[in-house]
Amino acid sequence: IFYFVSNYFPSPIGHYNLFEFDPVNNKFIPHLPFDPDTDYLNWTLNRYSSTGSEDTFLIYSLNDTIYNIKDRKIIAQYRVNFSKRGKTDAAVRKEREYMEQTNGRSTKSFIYGLEYLQQFGNKVLATYVDNYYFRYLLFDKTSMEFNVFEDITIGTLGGFTLFNYSISDNLLISFRETSTVKNTWTNVFRKNATDEQWAKKIDDIIDSAQQDDNLVIFLCKIKEE
């Protein structure tokens, strides 16, 4: 069975955000219908799915629901409540009208839902945008306890900040441009680093790197509590 994610685009089958394809019977089964007259169109995300050991989660733009594909069933697994600043139909319509009038500038008044989501173990790490800045949401799938924070940092390396992350086999993988790493490490983070062993390894990378070298990749092992 294959699943194809749509992003509020119409199809010959109808207006659906997910299609299940059965190659044996050569059949498409639509899921997650949307209303083209009220749902926001063409607001794309970098990634819509995250597969864990047991669950495959789906998120969509301007949608506060995290869906789960499990045993060929699609269920609404979680709902993220951003309180009064979260997406509502009225808010979306107001924002869409404003952006059309101002050539795409946002009012910054609303949080439009999750932009990115990754699973590891029993945890979910998600990203959303608040007032043009990324915020991170970490929650436990069992207890539903959660934390919200502004940055992903390595404390023992002076608070070195990680962006553009992905998670695989309990490794958080992040990459930064070489020039950015050189500048921020030398001018901001190095003086506050407490783990000299790893700090010296980064020093060696910085000393041998050129401005136009390939990206620097960080592999960080995630500890399970």
PDB file of N, CA, C and O in Angstrom, residues 135-197:
ATOM      1  N   ARG A 135       9.538  28.355  16.757  1.00  0.00           N
ATOM      2  CA  ARG A 135       9.422  27.860  18.115  1.00  0.00           C
ATOM      3  C   ARG A 135       9.335  26.336  18.035  1.00  0.00           C
ATOM      4  O   ARG A 135       8.849  25.777  17.046  1.00  0.00           O
ATOM      5  N   TYR A 136       9.770  25.677  19.100  1.00  0.00           N
ATOM      6  CA  TYR A 136       9.841  24.225  19.102  1.00  0.00           C
ATOM      7  C   TYR A 136       8.950  23.658  20.203  1.00  0.00           C
ATOM      8  O   TYR A 136       8.917  24.172  21.319  1.00  0.00           O
ATOM      9  N   LEU A 137       8.256  22.600  19.864  1.00  0.00           N
ATOM     10  CA  LEU A 137       7.331  21.938  20.783  1.00  0.00           C
ATOM     11  C   LEU A 137       7.762  20.483  20.931  1.00  0.00           C
ATOM     12  O   LEU A 137       7.842  19.744  19.945  1.00  0.00           O
ATOM     13  N   LEU A 138       8.061  20.095  22.156  1.00  0.00           N
ATOM     14  CA  LEU A 138       8.440  18.712  22.464  1.00  0.00           C
ATOM     15  C   LEU A 138       7.372  18.127  23.367  1.00  0.00           C
ATOM     16  O   LEU A 138       7.090  18.686  24.433  1.00  0.00           O
ATOM     17  N   PHE A 139       6.765  17.013  22.930  1.00  0.00           N
ATOM     18  CA  PHE A 139       5.763  16.401  23.803  1.00  0.00           C
ATOM     19  C   PHE A 139       5.887  14.892  23.835  1.00  0.00           C
ATOM     20  O   PHE A 139       6.394  14.268  22.911  1.00  0.00           O
ATOM     21  N   ASP A 140       5.425  14.344  24.954  1.00  0.00           N
ATOM     22  CA  ASP A 140       5.443  12.910  25.196  1.00  0.00           C
ATOM     23  C   ASP A 140       4.120  12.320  24.711  1.00  0.00           C
ATOM     24  O   ASP A 140       3.051  12.769  25.108  1.00  0.00           O
ATOM     25  N   LYS A 141       4.194  11.296  23.865  1.00  0.00           N
ATOM     26  CA  LYS A 141       2.988  10.729  23.265  1.00  0.00           C
ATOM     27  C   LYS A 141       2.121   9.995  24.284  1.00  0.00           C
ATOM     28  O   LYS A 141       0.922   9.799  24.042  1.00  0.00           O
ATOM     29  N   THR A 142       2.694   9.588  25.391  1.00  0.00           N
ATOM     30  CA  THR A 142       1.929   8.851  26.402  1.00  0.00           C
ATOM     31  C   THR A 142       1.357   9.779  27.464  1.00  0.00           C
ATOM     32  O   THR A 142       0.158   9.804  27.723  1.00  0.00           O
ATOM     33  N   SER A 143       2.220  10.547  28.081  1.00  0.00           N
ATOM     34  CA  SER A 143       1.778  11.415  29.179  1.00  0.00           C
ATOM     35  C   SER A 143       1.178  12.721  28.689  1.00  0.00           C
ATOM     36  O   SER A 143       0.472  13.403  29.436  1.00  0.00           O
ATOM     37  N   MET A 144       1.487  13.116  27.438  1.00  0.00           N
ATOM     38  CA  MET A 144       1.054  14.374  26.837  1.00  0.00           C
ATOM     39  C   MET A 144       1.675  15.581  27.530  1.00  0.00           C
ATOM     40  O   MET A 144       1.222  16.712  27.342  1.00  0.00           O
ATOM     41  N   GLU A 145       2.700  15.368  28.319  1.00  0.00           N
ATOM     42  CA  GLU A 145       3.448  16.494  28.865  1.00  0.00           C
ATOM     43  C   GLU A 145       4.246  17.146  27.744  1.00  0.00           C
ATOM     44  O   GLU A 145       4.748  16.468  26.844  1.00  0.00           O
ATOM     45  N   PHE A 146       4.374  18.473  27.786  1.00  0.00           N
ATOM     46  CA  PHE A 146       5.046  19.149  26.688  1.00  0.00           C
ATOM     47  C   PHE A 146       5.875  20.326  27.196  1.00  0.00           C
ATOM     48  O   PHE A 146       5.660  20.846  28.291  1.00  0.00           O
ATOM     49  N   ASN A 147       6.831  20.709  26.368  1.00  0.00           N
ATOM     50  CA  ASN A 147       7.650  21.890  26.611  1.00  0.00           C
ATOM     51  C   ASN A 147       7.749  22.690  25.319  1.00  0.00           C
ATOM     52  O   ASN A 147       7.827  22.110  24.230  1.00  0.00           O
ATOM     53  N   VAL A 148       7.748  23.997  25.449  1.00  0.00           N
ATOM     54  CA  VAL A 148       7.932  24.890  24.312  1.00  0.00           C
ATOM     55  C   VAL A 148       9.219  25.680  24.536  1.00  0.00           C
ATOM     56  O   VAL A 148       9.451  26.195  25.634  1.00  0.00           O
ATOM     57  N   PHE A 149      10.057  25.786  23.521  1.00  0.00           N
ATOM     58  CA  PHE A 149      11.310  26.508  23.672  1.00  0.00           C
ATOM     59  C   PHE A 149      11.669  27.208  22.372  1.00  0.00           C
ATOM     60  O   PHE A 149      11.125  26.910  21.299  1.00  0.00           O
ATOM     61  N   GLU A 150      12.592  28.167  22.477  1.00  0.00           N
ATOM     62  CA  GLU A 150      12.907  29.027  21.345  1.00  0.00           C
ATOM     63  C   GLU A 150      13.972  28.448  20.426  1.00  0.00           C
ATOM     64  O   GLU A 150      13.963  28.736  19.226  1.00  0.00           O
ATOM     65  N   ASP A 151      14.897  27.679  20.958  1.00  0.00           N
ATOM     66  CA  ASP A 151      16.014  27.183  20.150  1.00  0.00           C
ATOM     67  C   ASP A 151      16.377  25.764  20.553  1.00  0.00           C
ATOM     68  O   ASP A 151      16.109  25.327  21.676  1.00  0.00           O
ATOM     69  N   ILE A 152      17.014  25.053  19.624  1.00  0.00           N
ATOM     70  CA  ILE A 152      17.664  23.782  19.928  1.00  0.00           C
ATOM     71  C   ILE A 152      19.153  24.078  20.064  1.00  0.00           C
ATOM     72  O   ILE A 152      19.806  24.487  19.097  1.00  0.00           O
ATOM     73  N   THR A 153      19.687  23.914  21.256  1.00  0.00           N
ATOM     74  CA  THR A 153      21.075  24.290  21.508  1.00  0.00           C
ATOM     75  C   THR A 153      21.845  23.143  22.150  1.00  0.00           C
ATOM     76  O   THR A 153      21.264  22.234  22.744  1.00  0.00           O
ATOM     77  N   ILE A 154      23.165  23.213  22.043  1.00  0.00           N
ATOM     78  CA  ILE A 154      24.068  22.290  22.729  1.00  0.00           C
ATOM     79  C   ILE A 154      24.718  23.074  23.853  1.00  0.00           C
ATOM     80  O   ILE A 154      25.618  23.892  23.630  1.00  0.00           O
ATOM     81  N   GLY A 155      24.255  22.837  25.079  1.00  0.00           N
ATOM     82  CA  GLY A 155      24.700  23.632  26.214  1.00  0.00           C
ATOM     83  C   GLY A 155      26.191  23.541  26.472  1.00  0.00           C
ATOM     84  O   GLY A 155      26.836  24.553  26.789  1.00  0.00           O
ATOM     85  N   THR A 156      26.761  22.356  26.339  1.00  0.00           N
ATOM     86  CA  THR A 156      28.187  22.187  26.627  1.00  0.00           C
ATOM     87  C   THR A 156      29.081  22.792  25.556  1.00  0.00           C
ATOM     88  O   THR A 156      30.292  22.895  25.736  1.00  0.00           O
ATOM     89  N   LEU A 157      28.501  23.194  24.449  1.00  0.00           N
ATOM     90  CA  LEU A 157      29.255  23.878  23.397  1.00  0.00           C
ATOM     91  C   LEU A 157      28.851  25.351  23.330  1.00  0.00           C
ATOM     92  O   LEU A 157      28.718  25.938  22.253  1.00  0.00           O
ATOM     93  N   GLY A 158      28.626  25.921  24.503  1.00  0.00           N
ATOM     94  CA  GLY A 158      28.359  27.338  24.585  1.00  0.00           C
ATOM     95  C   GLY A 158      26.980  27.754  24.130  1.00  0.00           C
ATOM     96  O   GLY A 158      26.743  28.931  23.845  1.00  0.00           O
ATOM     97  N   GLY A 159      26.069  26.786  24.049  1.00  0.00           N
ATOM     98  CA  GLY A 159      24.729  27.108  23.560  1.00  0.00           C
ATOM     99  C   GLY A 159      24.647  27.146  22.049  1.00  0.00           C
ATOM    100  O   GLY A 159      23.780  27.840  21.491  1.00  0.00           O
ATOM    101  N   PHE A 160      25.539  26.410  21.388  1.00  0.00           N
ATOM    102  CA  PHE A 160      25.542  26.380  19.914  1.00  0.00           C
ATOM    103  C   PHE A 160      24.157  25.998  19.402  1.00  0.00           C
ATOM    104  O   PHE A 160      23.573  25.019  19.840  1.00  0.00           O
ATOM    105  N   THR A 161      23.631  26.783  18.471  1.00  0.00           N
ATOM    106  CA  THR A 161      22.257  26.631  18.012  1.00  0.00           C
ATOM    107  C   THR A 161      22.188  25.761  16.763  1.00  0.00           C
ATOM    108  O   THR A 161      22.969  25.940  15.830  1.00  0.00           O
ATOM    109  N   LEU A 162      21.221  24.839  16.764  1.00  0.00           N
ATOM    110  CA  LEU A 162      21.031  23.932  15.633  1.00  0.00           C
ATOM    111  C   LEU A 162      19.757  24.294  14.885  1.00  0.00           C
ATOM    112  O   LEU A 162      18.729  24.599  15.487  1.00  0.00           O
ATOM    113  N   PHE A 163      19.850  24.264  13.561  1.00  0.00           N
ATOM    114  CA  PHE A 163      18.690  24.495  12.714  1.00  0.00           C
ATOM    115  C   PHE A 163      18.584  23.345  11.718  1.00  0.00           C
ATOM    116  O   PHE A 163      19.426  22.453  11.678  1.00  0.00           O
ATOM    117  N   ASN A 164      17.543  23.369  10.903  1.00  0.00           N
ATOM    118  CA  ASN A 164      17.409  22.416   9.790  1.00  0.00           C
ATOM    119  C   ASN A 164      17.623  20.975  10.243  1.00  0.00           C
ATOM    120  O   ASN A 164      18.455  20.247   9.719  1.00  0.00           O
ATOM    121  N   TYR A 165      16.860  20.572  11.235  1.00  0.00           N
ATOM    122  CA  TYR A 165      17.091  19.264  11.838  1.00  0.00           C
ATOM    123  C   TYR A 165      16.249  18.168  11.191  1.00  0.00           C
ATOM    124  O   TYR A 165      15.205  18.410  10.597  1.00  0.00           O
ATOM    125  N   SER A 166      16.763  16.956  11.334  1.00  0.00           N
ATOM    126  CA  SER A 166      16.014  15.753  11.014  1.00  0.00           C
ATOM    127  C   SER A 166      16.379  14.732  12.074  1.00  0.00           C
ATOM    128  O   SER A 166      17.447  14.827  12.696  1.00  0.00           O
ATOM    129  N   ILE A 167      15.506  13.758  12.314  1.00  0.00           N
ATOM    130  CA  ILE A 167      15.767  12.754  13.339  1.00  0.00           C
ATOM    131  C   ILE A 167      15.692  11.372  12.721  1.00  0.00           C
ATOM    132  O   ILE A 167      14.740  11.045  12.009  1.00  0.00           O
ATOM    133  N   SER A 168      16.713  10.557  12.988  1.00  0.00           N
ATOM    134  CA  SER A 168      16.757   9.188  12.482  1.00  0.00           C
ATOM    135  C   SER A 168      17.500   8.322  13.483  1.00  0.00           C
ATOM    136  O   SER A 168      18.635   8.656  13.884  1.00  0.00           O
ATOM    137  N   ASP A 169      16.871   7.212  13.907  1.00  0.00           N
ATOM    138  CA  ASP A 169      17.505   6.272  14.845  1.00  0.00           C
ATOM    139  C   ASP A 169      18.039   6.987  16.090  1.00  0.00           C
ATOM    140  O   ASP A 169      19.173   6.764  16.527  1.00  0.00           O
ATOM    141  N   ASN A 170      17.219   7.867  16.659  1.00  0.00           N
ATOM    142  CA  ASN A 170      17.578   8.614  17.864  1.00  0.00           C
ATOM    143  C   ASN A 170      18.801   9.515  17.683  1.00  0.00           C
ATOM    144  O   ASN A 170      19.494   9.840  18.648  1.00  0.00           O
ATOM    145  N   LEU A 171      19.054   9.907  16.452  1.00  0.00           N
ATOM    146  CA  LEU A 171      20.078  10.901  16.162  1.00  0.00           C
ATOM    147  C   LEU A 171      19.396  12.146  15.619  1.00  0.00           C
ATOM    148  O   LEU A 171      18.588  12.066  14.687  1.00  0.00           O
ATOM    149  N   LEU A 172      19.714  13.288  16.214  1.00  0.00           N
ATOM    150  CA  LEU A 172      19.266  14.550  15.653  1.00  0.00           C
ATOM    151  C   LEU A 172      20.351  15.029  14.700  1.00  0.00           C
ATOM    152  O   LEU A 172      21.505  15.221  15.093  1.00  0.00           O
ATOM    153  N   ILE A 173      19.979  15.188  13.456  1.00  0.00           N
ATOM    154  CA  ILE A 173      20.918  15.550  12.402  1.00  0.00           C
ATOM    155  C   ILE A 173      20.637  16.990  11.985  1.00  0.00           C
ATOM    156  O   ILE A 173      19.516  17.341  11.633  1.00  0.00           O
ATOM    157  N   SER A 174      21.660  17.820  12.060  1.00  0.00           N
ATOM    158  CA  SER A 174      21.504  19.221  11.705  1.00  0.00           C
ATOM    159  C   SER A 174      22.677  19.655  10.849  1.00  0.00           C
ATOM    160  O   SER A 174      23.797  19.140  10.983  1.00  0.00           O
ATOM    161  N   PHE A 175      22.436  20.607   9.959  1.00  0.00           N
ATOM    162  CA  PHE A 175      23.525  21.090   9.112  1.00  0.00           C
ATOM    163  C   PHE A 175      23.495  22.610   9.046  1.00  0.00           C
ATOM    164  O   PHE A 175      22.441  23.235   9.106  1.00  0.00           O
ATOM    165  N   ARG A 176      24.705  23.187   8.960  1.00  0.00           N
ATOM    166  CA  ARG A 176      24.852  24.640   8.870  1.00  0.00           C
ATOM    167  C   ARG A 176      25.889  24.965   7.797  1.00  0.00           C
ATOM    168  O   ARG A 176      26.818  24.181   7.548  1.00  0.00           O
ATOM    169  N   GLU A 177      25.766  26.134   7.197  1.00  0.00           N
ATOM    170  CA  GLU A 177      26.769  26.580   6.241  1.00  0.00           C
ATOM    171  C   GLU A 177      28.113  26.756   6.944  1.00  0.00           C
ATOM    172  O   GLU A 177      28.177  27.213   8.090  1.00  0.00           O
ATOM    173  N   THR A 178      29.176  26.404   6.254  1.00  0.00           N
ATOM    174  CA  THR A 178      30.510  26.477   6.849  1.00  0.00           C
ATOM    175  C   THR A 178      30.838  27.887   7.312  1.00  0.00           C
ATOM    176  O   THR A 178      31.383  28.093   8.407  1.00  0.00           O
ATOM    177  N   SER A 179      30.519  28.872   6.494  1.00  0.00           N
ATOM    178  CA  SER A 179      30.825  30.254   6.860  1.00  0.00           C
ATOM    179  C   SER A 179      30.090  30.669   8.122  1.00  0.00           C
ATOM    180  O   SER A 179      30.649  31.374   8.985  1.00  0.00           O
ATOM    181  N   THR A 180      28.836  30.219   8.275  1.00  0.00           N
ATOM    182  CA  THR A 180      28.065  30.551   9.477  1.00  0.00           C
ATOM    183  C   THR A 180      28.660  29.895  10.709  1.00  0.00           C
ATOM    184  O   THR A 180      28.760  30.516  11.781  1.00  0.00           O
ATOM    185  N   VAL A 181      29.043  28.617  10.580  1.00  0.00           N
ATOM    186  CA  VAL A 181      29.649  27.912  11.703  1.00  0.00           C
ATOM    187  C   VAL A 181      30.934  28.594  12.137  1.00  0.00           C
ATOM    188  O   VAL A 181      31.178  28.808  13.333  1.00  0.00           O
ATOM    189  N   LYS A 182      31.770  28.963  11.168  1.00  0.00           N
ATOM    190  CA  LYS A 182      33.044  29.628  11.492  1.00  0.00           C
ATOM    191  C   LYS A 182      32.803  30.929  12.263  1.00  0.00           C
ATOM    192  O   LYS A 182      33.429  31.190  13.296  1.00  0.00           O
ATOM    193  N   ASN A 183      31.887  31.730  11.762  1.00  0.00           N
ATOM    194  CA  ASN A 183      31.662  33.038  12.382  1.00  0.00           C
ATOM    195  C   ASN A 183      31.023  32.917  13.765  1.00  0.00           C
ATOM    196  O   ASN A 183      31.473  33.550  14.722  1.00  0.00           O
ATOM    197  N   THR A 184      29.969  32.114  13.870  1.00  0.00           N
ATOM    198  CA  THR A 184      29.266  32.031  15.148  1.00  0.00           C
ATOM    199  C   THR A 184      30.076  31.283  16.198  1.00  0.00           C
ATOM    200  O   THR A 184      30.061  31.655  17.377  1.00  0.00           O
ATOM    201  N   TRP A 185      30.774  30.234  15.780  1.00  0.00           N
ATOM    202  CA  TRP A 185      31.578  29.486  16.741  1.00  0.00           C
ATOM    203  C   TRP A 185      32.710  30.343  17.296  1.00  0.00           C
ATOM    204  O   TRP A 185      32.942  30.406  18.518  1.00  0.00           O
ATOM    205  N   THR A 186      33.390  31.036  16.419  1.00  0.00           N
ATOM    206  CA  THR A 186      34.536  31.845  16.845  1.00  0.00           C
ATOM    207  C   THR A 186      34.113  33.047  17.671  1.00  0.00           C
ATOM    208  O   THR A 186      34.736  33.359  18.703  1.00  0.00           O
ATOM    209  N   ASN A 187      33.053  33.715  17.268  1.00  0.00           N
ATOM    210  CA  ASN A 187      32.690  34.997  17.881  1.00  0.00           C
ATOM    211  C   ASN A 187      31.667  34.896  19.009  1.00  0.00           C
ATOM    212  O   ASN A 187      31.567  35.821  19.829  1.00  0.00           O
ATOM    213  N   VAL A 188      30.926  33.796  19.057  1.00  0.00           N
ATOM    214  CA  VAL A 188      29.833  33.733  20.026  1.00  0.00           C
ATOM    215  C   VAL A 188      29.961  32.541  20.976  1.00  0.00           C
ATOM    216  O   VAL A 188      29.946  32.712  22.208  1.00  0.00           O
ATOM    217  N   PHE A 189      30.079  31.335  20.439  1.00  0.00           N
ATOM    218  CA  PHE A 189      29.890  30.134  21.252  1.00  0.00           C
ATOM    219  C   PHE A 189      31.172  29.578  21.878  1.00  0.00           C
ATOM    220  O   PHE A 189      31.124  29.009  22.967  1.00  0.00           O
ATOM    221  N   ARG A 190      32.308  29.737  21.207  1.00  0.00           N
ATOM    222  CA  ARG A 190      33.534  29.070  21.679  1.00  0.00           C
ATOM    223  C   ARG A 190      33.912  29.472  23.098  1.00  0.00           C
ATOM    224  O   ARG A 190      34.296  28.639  23.927  1.00  0.00           O
ATOM    225  N   LYS A 191      33.791  30.713  23.446  1.00  0.00           N
ATOM    226  CA  LYS A 191      34.233  31.199  24.750  1.00  0.00           C
ATOM    227  C   LYS A 191      33.409  30.638  25.905  1.00  0.00           C
ATOM    228  O   LYS A 191      33.868  30.633  27.059  1.00  0.00           O
ATOM    229  N   ASN A 192      32.200  30.163  25.613  1.00  0.00           N
ATOM    230  CA  ASN A 192      31.335  29.619  26.665  1.00  0.00           C
ATOM    231  C   ASN A 192      31.271  28.095  26.667  1.00  0.00           C
ATOM    232  O   ASN A 192      30.508  27.521  27.456  1.00  0.00           O
ATOM    233  N   ALA A 193      32.034  27.442  25.802  1.00  0.00           N
ATOM    234  CA  ALA A 193      32.015  25.982  25.725  1.00  0.00           C
ATOM    235  C   ALA A 193      32.668  25.373  26.959  1.00  0.00           C
ATOM    236  O   ALA A 193      33.717  25.839  27.417  1.00  0.00           O
ATOM    237  N   THR A 194      32.059  24.333  27.512  1.00  0.00           N
ATOM    238  CA  THR A 194      32.596  23.658  28.694  1.00  0.00           C
ATOM    239  C   THR A 194      33.130  22.260  28.382  1.00  0.00           C
ATOM    240  O   THR A 194      33.877  21.703  29.182  1.00  0.00           O
ATOM    241  N   ASP A 195      32.740  21.699  27.249  1.00  0.00           N
ATOM    242  CA  ASP A 195      33.238  20.380  26.850  1.00  0.00           C
ATOM    243  C   ASP A 195      34.419  20.589  25.914  1.00  0.00           C
ATOM    244  O   ASP A 195      34.277  20.726  24.699  1.00  0.00           O
ATOM    245  N   GLU A 196      35.617  20.610  26.490  1.00  0.00           N
ATOM    246  CA  GLU A 196      36.814  20.929  25.714  1.00  0.00           C
ATOM    247  C   GLU A 196      37.129  19.866  24.658  1.00  0.00           C
ATOM    248  O   GLU A 196      37.678  20.175  23.604  1.00  0.00           O
ATOM    249  N   GLN A 197      36.787  18.629  24.952  1.00  0.00           N
ATOM    250  CA  GLN A 197      37.080  17.570  23.982  1.00  0.00           C
ATOM    251  C   GLN A 197      36.352  17.834  22.660  1.00  0.00           C
ATOM    252  O   GLN A 197      36.969  17.809  21.589  1.00  0.00           O
TER     253      GLN A 197
END
